[in-house]
Short mmCIF file of C-alpha atoms in Angstrom, two decimals:
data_model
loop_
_atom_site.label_atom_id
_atom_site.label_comp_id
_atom_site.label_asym_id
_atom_site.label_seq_id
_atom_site.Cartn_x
_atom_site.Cartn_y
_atom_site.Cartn_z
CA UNK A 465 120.49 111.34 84.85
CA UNK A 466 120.68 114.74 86.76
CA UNK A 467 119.30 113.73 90.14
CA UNK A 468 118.78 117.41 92.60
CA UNK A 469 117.81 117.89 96.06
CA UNK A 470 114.45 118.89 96.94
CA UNK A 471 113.27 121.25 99.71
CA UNK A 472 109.83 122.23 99.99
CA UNK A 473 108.78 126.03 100.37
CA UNK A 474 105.20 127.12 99.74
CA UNK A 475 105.44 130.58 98.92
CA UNK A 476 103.76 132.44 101.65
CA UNK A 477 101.24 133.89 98.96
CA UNK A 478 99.83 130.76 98.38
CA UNK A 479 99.48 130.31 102.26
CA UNK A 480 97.47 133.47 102.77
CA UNK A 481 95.44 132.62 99.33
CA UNK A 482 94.29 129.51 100.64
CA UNK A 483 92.83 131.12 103.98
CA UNK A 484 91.07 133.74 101.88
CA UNK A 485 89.38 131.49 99.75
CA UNK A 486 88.41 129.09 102.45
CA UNK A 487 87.23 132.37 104.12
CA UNK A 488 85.21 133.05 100.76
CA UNK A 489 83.50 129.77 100.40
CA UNK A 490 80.01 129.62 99.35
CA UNK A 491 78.47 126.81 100.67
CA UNK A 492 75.59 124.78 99.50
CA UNK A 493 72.36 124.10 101.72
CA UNK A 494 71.82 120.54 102.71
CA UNK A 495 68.37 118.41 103.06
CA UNK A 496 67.49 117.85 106.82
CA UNK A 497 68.27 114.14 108.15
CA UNK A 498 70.52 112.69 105.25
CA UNK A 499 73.82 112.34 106.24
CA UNK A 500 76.34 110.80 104.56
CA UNK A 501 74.12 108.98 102.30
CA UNK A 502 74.50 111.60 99.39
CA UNK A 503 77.99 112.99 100.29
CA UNK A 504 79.74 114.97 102.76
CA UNK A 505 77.76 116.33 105.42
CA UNK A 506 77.81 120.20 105.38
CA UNK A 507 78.58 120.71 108.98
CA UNK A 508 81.39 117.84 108.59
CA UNK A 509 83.11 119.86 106.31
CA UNK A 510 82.54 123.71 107.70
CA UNK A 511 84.38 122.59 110.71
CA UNK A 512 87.11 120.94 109.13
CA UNK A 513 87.63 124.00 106.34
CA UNK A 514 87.55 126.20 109.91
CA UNK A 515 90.36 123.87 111.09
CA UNK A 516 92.22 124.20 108.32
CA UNK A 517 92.05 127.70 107.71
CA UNK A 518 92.72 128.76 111.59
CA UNK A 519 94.21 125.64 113.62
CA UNK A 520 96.19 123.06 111.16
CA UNK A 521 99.96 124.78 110.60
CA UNK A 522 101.44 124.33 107.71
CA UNK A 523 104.47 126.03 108.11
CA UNK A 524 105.11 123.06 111.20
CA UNK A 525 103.73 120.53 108.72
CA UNK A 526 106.38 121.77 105.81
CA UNK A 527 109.45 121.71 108.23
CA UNK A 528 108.60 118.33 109.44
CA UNK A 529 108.75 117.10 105.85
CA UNK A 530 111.32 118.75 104.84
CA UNK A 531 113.50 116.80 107.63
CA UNK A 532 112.97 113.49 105.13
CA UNK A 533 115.77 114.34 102.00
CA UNK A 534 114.15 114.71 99.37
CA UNK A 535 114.88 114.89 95.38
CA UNK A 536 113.50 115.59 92.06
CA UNK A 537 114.43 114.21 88.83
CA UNK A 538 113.14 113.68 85.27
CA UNK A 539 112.92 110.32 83.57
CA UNK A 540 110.64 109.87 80.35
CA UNK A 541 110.37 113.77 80.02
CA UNK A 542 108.48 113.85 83.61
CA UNK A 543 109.82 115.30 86.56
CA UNK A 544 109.64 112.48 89.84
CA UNK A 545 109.76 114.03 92.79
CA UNK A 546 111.08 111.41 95.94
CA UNK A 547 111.95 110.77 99.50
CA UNK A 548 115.43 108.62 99.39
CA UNK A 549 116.29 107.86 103.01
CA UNK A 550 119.65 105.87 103.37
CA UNK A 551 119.85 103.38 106.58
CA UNK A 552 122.88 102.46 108.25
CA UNK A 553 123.49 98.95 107.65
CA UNK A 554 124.77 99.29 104.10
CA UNK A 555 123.57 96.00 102.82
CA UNK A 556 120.06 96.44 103.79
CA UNK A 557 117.72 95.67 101.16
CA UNK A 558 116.41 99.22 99.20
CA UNK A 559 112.42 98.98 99.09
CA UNK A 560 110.39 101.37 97.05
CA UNK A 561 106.89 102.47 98.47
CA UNK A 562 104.51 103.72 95.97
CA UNK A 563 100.96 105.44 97.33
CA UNK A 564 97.78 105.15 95.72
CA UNK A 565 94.87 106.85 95.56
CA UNK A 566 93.84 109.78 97.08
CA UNK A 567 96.81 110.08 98.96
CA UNK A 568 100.52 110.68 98.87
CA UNK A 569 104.13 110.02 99.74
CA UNK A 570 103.60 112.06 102.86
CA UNK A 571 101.18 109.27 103.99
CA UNK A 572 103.83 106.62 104.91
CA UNK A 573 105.51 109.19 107.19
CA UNK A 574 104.67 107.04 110.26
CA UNK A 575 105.38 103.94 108.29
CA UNK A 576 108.87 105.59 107.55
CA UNK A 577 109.61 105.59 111.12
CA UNK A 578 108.99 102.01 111.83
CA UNK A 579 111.25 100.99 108.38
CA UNK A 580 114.36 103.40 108.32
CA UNK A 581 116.38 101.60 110.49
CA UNK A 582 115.68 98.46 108.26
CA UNK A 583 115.52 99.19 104.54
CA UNK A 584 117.14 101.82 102.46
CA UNK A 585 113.96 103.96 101.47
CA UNK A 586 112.81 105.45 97.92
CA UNK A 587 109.29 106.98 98.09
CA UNK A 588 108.25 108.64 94.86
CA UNK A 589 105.14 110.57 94.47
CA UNK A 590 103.40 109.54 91.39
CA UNK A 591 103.29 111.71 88.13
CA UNK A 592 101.07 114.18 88.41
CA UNK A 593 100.63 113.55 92.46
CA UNK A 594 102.23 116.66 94.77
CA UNK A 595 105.66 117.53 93.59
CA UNK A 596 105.83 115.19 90.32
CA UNK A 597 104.63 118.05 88.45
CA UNK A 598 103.49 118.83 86.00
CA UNK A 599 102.65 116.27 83.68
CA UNK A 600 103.08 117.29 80.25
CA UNK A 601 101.86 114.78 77.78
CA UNK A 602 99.44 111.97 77.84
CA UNK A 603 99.77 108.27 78.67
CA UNK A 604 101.38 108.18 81.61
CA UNK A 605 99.45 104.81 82.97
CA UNK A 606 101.20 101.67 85.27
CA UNK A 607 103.69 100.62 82.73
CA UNK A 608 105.25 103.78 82.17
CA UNK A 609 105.58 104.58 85.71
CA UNK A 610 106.82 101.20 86.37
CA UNK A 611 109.65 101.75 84.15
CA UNK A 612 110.25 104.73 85.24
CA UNK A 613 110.78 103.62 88.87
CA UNK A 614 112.92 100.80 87.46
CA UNK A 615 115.19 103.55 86.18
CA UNK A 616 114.68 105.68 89.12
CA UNK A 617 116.13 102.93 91.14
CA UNK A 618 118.94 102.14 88.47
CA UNK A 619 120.07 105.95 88.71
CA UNK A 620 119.94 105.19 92.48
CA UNK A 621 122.57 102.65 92.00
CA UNK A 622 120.21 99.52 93.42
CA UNK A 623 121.15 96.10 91.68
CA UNK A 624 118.33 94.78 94.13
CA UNK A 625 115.22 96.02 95.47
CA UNK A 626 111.92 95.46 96.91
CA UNK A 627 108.51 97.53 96.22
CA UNK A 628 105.76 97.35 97.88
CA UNK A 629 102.63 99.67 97.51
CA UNK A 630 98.80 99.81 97.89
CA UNK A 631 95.98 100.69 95.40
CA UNK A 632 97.48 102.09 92.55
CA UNK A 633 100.91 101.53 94.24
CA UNK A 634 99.97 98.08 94.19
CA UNK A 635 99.69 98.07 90.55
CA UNK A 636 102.44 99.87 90.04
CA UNK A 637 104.80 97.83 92.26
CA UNK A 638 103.30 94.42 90.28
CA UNK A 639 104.41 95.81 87.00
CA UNK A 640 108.18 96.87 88.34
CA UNK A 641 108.05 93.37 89.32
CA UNK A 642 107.25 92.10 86.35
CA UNK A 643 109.31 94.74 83.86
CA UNK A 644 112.78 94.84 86.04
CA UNK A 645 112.23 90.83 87.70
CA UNK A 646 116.11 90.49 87.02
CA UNK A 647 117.10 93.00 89.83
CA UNK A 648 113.55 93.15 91.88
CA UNK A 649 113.68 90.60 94.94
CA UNK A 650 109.90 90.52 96.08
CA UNK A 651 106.93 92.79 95.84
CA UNK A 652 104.12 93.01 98.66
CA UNK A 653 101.35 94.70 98.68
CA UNK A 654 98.30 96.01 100.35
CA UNK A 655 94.95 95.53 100.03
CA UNK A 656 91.13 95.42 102.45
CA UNK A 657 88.19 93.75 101.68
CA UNK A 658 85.94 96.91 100.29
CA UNK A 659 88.45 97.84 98.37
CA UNK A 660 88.97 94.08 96.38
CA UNK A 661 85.26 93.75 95.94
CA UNK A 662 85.51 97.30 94.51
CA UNK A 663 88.50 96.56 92.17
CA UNK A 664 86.65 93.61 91.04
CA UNK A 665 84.38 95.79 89.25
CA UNK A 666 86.17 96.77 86.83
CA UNK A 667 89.43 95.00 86.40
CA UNK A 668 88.39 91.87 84.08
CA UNK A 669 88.15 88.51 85.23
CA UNK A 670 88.88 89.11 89.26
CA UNK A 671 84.90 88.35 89.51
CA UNK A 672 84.59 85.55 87.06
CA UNK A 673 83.01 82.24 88.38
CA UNK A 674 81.34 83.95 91.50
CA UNK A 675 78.36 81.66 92.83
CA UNK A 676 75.46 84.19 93.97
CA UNK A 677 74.25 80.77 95.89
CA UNK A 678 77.83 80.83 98.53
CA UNK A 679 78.06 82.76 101.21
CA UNK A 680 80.95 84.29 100.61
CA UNK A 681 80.38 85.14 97.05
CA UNK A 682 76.80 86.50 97.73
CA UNK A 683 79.25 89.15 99.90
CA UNK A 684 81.52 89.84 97.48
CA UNK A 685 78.88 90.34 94.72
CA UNK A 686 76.82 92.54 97.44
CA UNK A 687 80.13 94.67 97.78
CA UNK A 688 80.11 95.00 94.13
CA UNK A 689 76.95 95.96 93.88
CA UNK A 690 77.08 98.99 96.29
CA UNK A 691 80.17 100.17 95.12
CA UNK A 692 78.62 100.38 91.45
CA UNK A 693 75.26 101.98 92.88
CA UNK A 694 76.64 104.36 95.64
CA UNK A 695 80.23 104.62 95.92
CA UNK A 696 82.02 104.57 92.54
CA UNK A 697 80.83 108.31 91.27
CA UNK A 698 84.27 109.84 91.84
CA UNK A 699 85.59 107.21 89.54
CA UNK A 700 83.49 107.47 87.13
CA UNK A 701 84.04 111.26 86.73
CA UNK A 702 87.68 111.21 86.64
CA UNK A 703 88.02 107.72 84.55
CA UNK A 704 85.61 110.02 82.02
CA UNK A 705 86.07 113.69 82.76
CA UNK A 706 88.98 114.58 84.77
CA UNK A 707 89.31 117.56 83.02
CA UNK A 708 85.70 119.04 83.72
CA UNK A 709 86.22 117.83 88.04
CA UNK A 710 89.88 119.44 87.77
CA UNK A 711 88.23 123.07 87.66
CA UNK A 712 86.77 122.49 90.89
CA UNK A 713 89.88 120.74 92.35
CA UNK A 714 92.10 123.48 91.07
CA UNK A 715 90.27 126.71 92.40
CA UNK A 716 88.28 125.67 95.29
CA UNK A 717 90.13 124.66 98.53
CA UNK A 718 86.50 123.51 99.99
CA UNK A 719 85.46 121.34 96.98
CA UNK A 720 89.05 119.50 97.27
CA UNK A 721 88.46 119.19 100.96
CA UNK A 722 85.38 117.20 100.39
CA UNK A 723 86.48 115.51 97.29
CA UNK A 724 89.61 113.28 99.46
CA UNK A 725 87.80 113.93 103.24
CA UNK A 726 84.98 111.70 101.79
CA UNK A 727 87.35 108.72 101.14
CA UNK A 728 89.04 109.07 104.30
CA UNK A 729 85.48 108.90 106.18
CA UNK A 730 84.53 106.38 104.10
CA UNK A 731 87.78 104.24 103.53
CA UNK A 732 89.29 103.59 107.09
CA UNK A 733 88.58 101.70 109.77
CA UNK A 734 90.97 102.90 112.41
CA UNK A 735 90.99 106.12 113.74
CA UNK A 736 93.41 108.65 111.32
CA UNK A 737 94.61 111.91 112.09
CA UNK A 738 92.93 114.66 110.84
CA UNK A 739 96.31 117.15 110.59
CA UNK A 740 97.40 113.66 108.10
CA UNK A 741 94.59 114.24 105.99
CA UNK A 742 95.00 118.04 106.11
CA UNK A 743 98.69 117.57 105.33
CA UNK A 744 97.75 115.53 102.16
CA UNK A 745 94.79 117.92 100.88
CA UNK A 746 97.33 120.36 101.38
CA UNK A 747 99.65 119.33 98.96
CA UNK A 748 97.54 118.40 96.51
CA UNK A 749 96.08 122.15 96.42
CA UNK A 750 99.43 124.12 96.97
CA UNK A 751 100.65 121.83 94.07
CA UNK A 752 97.53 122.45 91.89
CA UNK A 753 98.10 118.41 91.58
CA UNK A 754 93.90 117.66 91.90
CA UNK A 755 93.43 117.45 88.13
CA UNK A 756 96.88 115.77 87.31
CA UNK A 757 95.75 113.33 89.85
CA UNK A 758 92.47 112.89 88.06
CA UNK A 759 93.97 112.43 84.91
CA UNK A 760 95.92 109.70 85.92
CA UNK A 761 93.44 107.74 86.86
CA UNK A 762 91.66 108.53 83.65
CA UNK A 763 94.85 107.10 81.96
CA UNK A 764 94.61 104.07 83.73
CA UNK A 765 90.86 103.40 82.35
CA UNK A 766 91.64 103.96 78.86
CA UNK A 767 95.01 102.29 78.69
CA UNK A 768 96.00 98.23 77.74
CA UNK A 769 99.45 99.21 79.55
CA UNK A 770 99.50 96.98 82.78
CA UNK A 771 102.52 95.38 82.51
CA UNK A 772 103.65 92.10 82.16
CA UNK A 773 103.12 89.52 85.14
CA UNK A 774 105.17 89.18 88.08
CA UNK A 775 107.82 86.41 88.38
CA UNK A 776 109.32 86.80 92.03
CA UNK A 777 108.49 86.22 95.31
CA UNK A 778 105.04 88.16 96.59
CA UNK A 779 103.36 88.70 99.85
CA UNK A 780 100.17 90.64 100.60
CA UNK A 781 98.32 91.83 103.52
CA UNK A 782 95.14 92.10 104.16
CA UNK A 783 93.39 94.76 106.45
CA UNK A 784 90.06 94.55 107.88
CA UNK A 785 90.30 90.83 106.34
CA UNK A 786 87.60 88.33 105.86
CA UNK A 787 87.15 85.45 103.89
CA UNK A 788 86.28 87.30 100.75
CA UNK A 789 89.66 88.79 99.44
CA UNK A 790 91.51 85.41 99.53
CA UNK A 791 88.69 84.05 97.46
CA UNK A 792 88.95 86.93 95.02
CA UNK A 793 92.92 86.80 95.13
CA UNK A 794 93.09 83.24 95.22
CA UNK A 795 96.86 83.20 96.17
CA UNK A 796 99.20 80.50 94.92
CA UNK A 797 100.60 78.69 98.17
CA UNK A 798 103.83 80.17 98.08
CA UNK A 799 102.69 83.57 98.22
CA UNK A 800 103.18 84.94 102.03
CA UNK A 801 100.16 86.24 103.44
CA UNK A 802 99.23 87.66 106.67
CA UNK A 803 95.31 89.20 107.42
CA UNK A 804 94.76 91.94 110.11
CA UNK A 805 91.10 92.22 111.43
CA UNK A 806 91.37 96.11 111.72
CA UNK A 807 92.31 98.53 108.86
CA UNK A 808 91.20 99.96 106.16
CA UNK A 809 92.37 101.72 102.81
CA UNK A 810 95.21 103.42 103.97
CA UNK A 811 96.92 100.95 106.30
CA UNK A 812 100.65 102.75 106.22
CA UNK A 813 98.48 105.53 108.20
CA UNK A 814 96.30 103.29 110.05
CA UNK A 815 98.34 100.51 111.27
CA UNK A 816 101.79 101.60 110.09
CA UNK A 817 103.37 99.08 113.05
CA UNK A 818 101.60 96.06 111.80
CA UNK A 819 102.49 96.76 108.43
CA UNK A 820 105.97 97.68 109.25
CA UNK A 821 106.26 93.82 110.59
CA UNK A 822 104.72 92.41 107.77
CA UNK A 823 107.19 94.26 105.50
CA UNK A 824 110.07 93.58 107.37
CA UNK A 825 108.74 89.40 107.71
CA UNK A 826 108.35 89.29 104.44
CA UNK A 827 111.39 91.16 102.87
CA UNK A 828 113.98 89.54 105.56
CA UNK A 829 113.43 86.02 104.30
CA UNK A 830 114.58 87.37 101.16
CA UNK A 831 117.40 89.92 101.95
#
């Protein structure tokens, strides 16, 4: 039940460490003319390590955070690390965002900002993401960090929340809705068109009845398709062998650069901030959190632990929409739904304003 404050303070070894071994890396050639077809291009990511090692500041980066209060606890044997940000109307409604994939809490900071004067605010970092460390036994998959956050929220005090999350957040938040219905008042979340046609790879069913002869299903299935063939490697690795990838995550700044930089070239559609990204890698390598990260993913893949289906009130929005995600989703008619042409994977850092309406649309017909 022991709930302690949080405040974050890299040690200033592990600053200068990181500039030496970004100094130290020993990059690979490259074939002339390829681009991004086979990965990150070299010259993309020798400027960015430069940036990092000799422009981005995280000493500035680690004061701003450290303005949100912040918390760890442990529930389940794991210690949860999260933001818990108290508004001023006292009956507003507490909402619990949950990040995904590769990111972090610290990628809702802007969305924080639009939200705080709104919601009361719990933002925990997944176990084994940043500060939710370490993870020390196996099997820690959507269920079990459902119910954890339905405890997290009971130690909180909240007889009613909302959460609301994208990627694995959004499976997450579906099975607190589903485990803790009885006190959770509507769950929203997130989603764009690659990534649907990409979940519909692998979770079971989401594809079924596709006609390759329609339009929009000859999309979808093309999405599919290329996501098997070119973009799903990183996945496959750390659904199979997290542990073998975590070396490489865990002692080379460069190679976890270019494992997350890729997704956030390849993932958004708006214009993101490259200090964001920096201040994500960041915490994923001063935490030595790359591996756990992995893992959990690998978790995930091998586990029948998805929870039980939701019974309240749900919204999702859709970024860089087209017709393809609501035939994929097929959404019961009571389910509010709003599409944004722009957007892409990580819409709480792309288009934190139009999300922070959607949220607050959604969540006030409910409060």
């Amino acid at each position: 039940m022991d709930i302690q404050p949080y405040r974050i303070a890299v040690p200033q070894a592990d600053v200068d460490d990181l500039a030496d071994r970004l100094a130290r890396t020993r990059w690979p050639d490259e074939l002339p003319g390829v681009g991004w077809s086979r990965g990150v291009p070299l010259e993309f990511l020798k400027e960015l390590a430069a940036y990092w090692a000799d422009g981005y500041d995280w000493r500035a980066t680690e004061a701003r955070l450290n303005e949100y209060p912040q918390y760890v606890t442990e529930i389940d044997g794991q210690p949860i690390h999260f933001l818990h940000l108290r508004c001023d109307d006292p009956g507003a409604l507490p909402l619990v965002l949950t990040h995904g994939y590769p990111s972090l809490f610290a990628e809702f900071t802007a969305l924080i900002e639009h939200l705080r004067q709104d919601f009361h605010l719990v933002v925990p970092s997944l176990p084994g993401f940043g500060f939710s460390t370490p993870v020390r036994e196996a099997g820690w998959a959507l269920g079990r960090t459902a119910r954890a956050w339905a405890e997290l929220m009971r130690r909180l005090g909240y007889g009613r929340y909302g959460v609301h999350g994208g990627d694995i957040g959004a499976g997450v938040s579906g099975a607190v809705a589903g485990l803790d219905g009885e006190h959770v008042a509507g769950v929203h979340v997130v989603t764009d068109a690659r990534t649907a046609a990409s979940t519909a790879t692998f979770l079971p069913g989401m594809a079924d009845g596709l006609d390759p002869q329609d339009e929009v299903d000859r999309l979808i299935l093309d999405r599919m398709a290329a996501f098997r063939s070119e973009g799903s490697g990183y996945l496959a690795i750390q659904n199979s062998r997290p542990q073998t990838i975590g070396y490489l995550l865990n002692d080379s700044p460069a190679g976890q650069l270019g494992w997350i930089a890729e997704k956030f070239e390849e993932w958004t559609d708006l214009p993101y901030d490259r200090d964001q990204l920096l201040t994500i890698v960041s915490l994923y390598w001063f935490t030595g959190s790359g591996i756990s990260a992995a893992r959990h993913l690998y978790e995930q893949a091998h586990s029948t632990d998805w929870g039980a289906p939701a019974a309240v009130p749900q919204g999702l929005s859709v970024f860089g929409a087209d017709a393809t995600v609501r035939r994929l989703l097929n959404p019961s008619a009571d389910t509010f739904w709003t599409e944004h042409e722009r957007g892409g994977h990580f819409p709480a850092m792309e288009a934190p304003q139009a999300l922070a309406a959607d949220l607050r649309a959604f969540f006030g017909q409910l409060k």
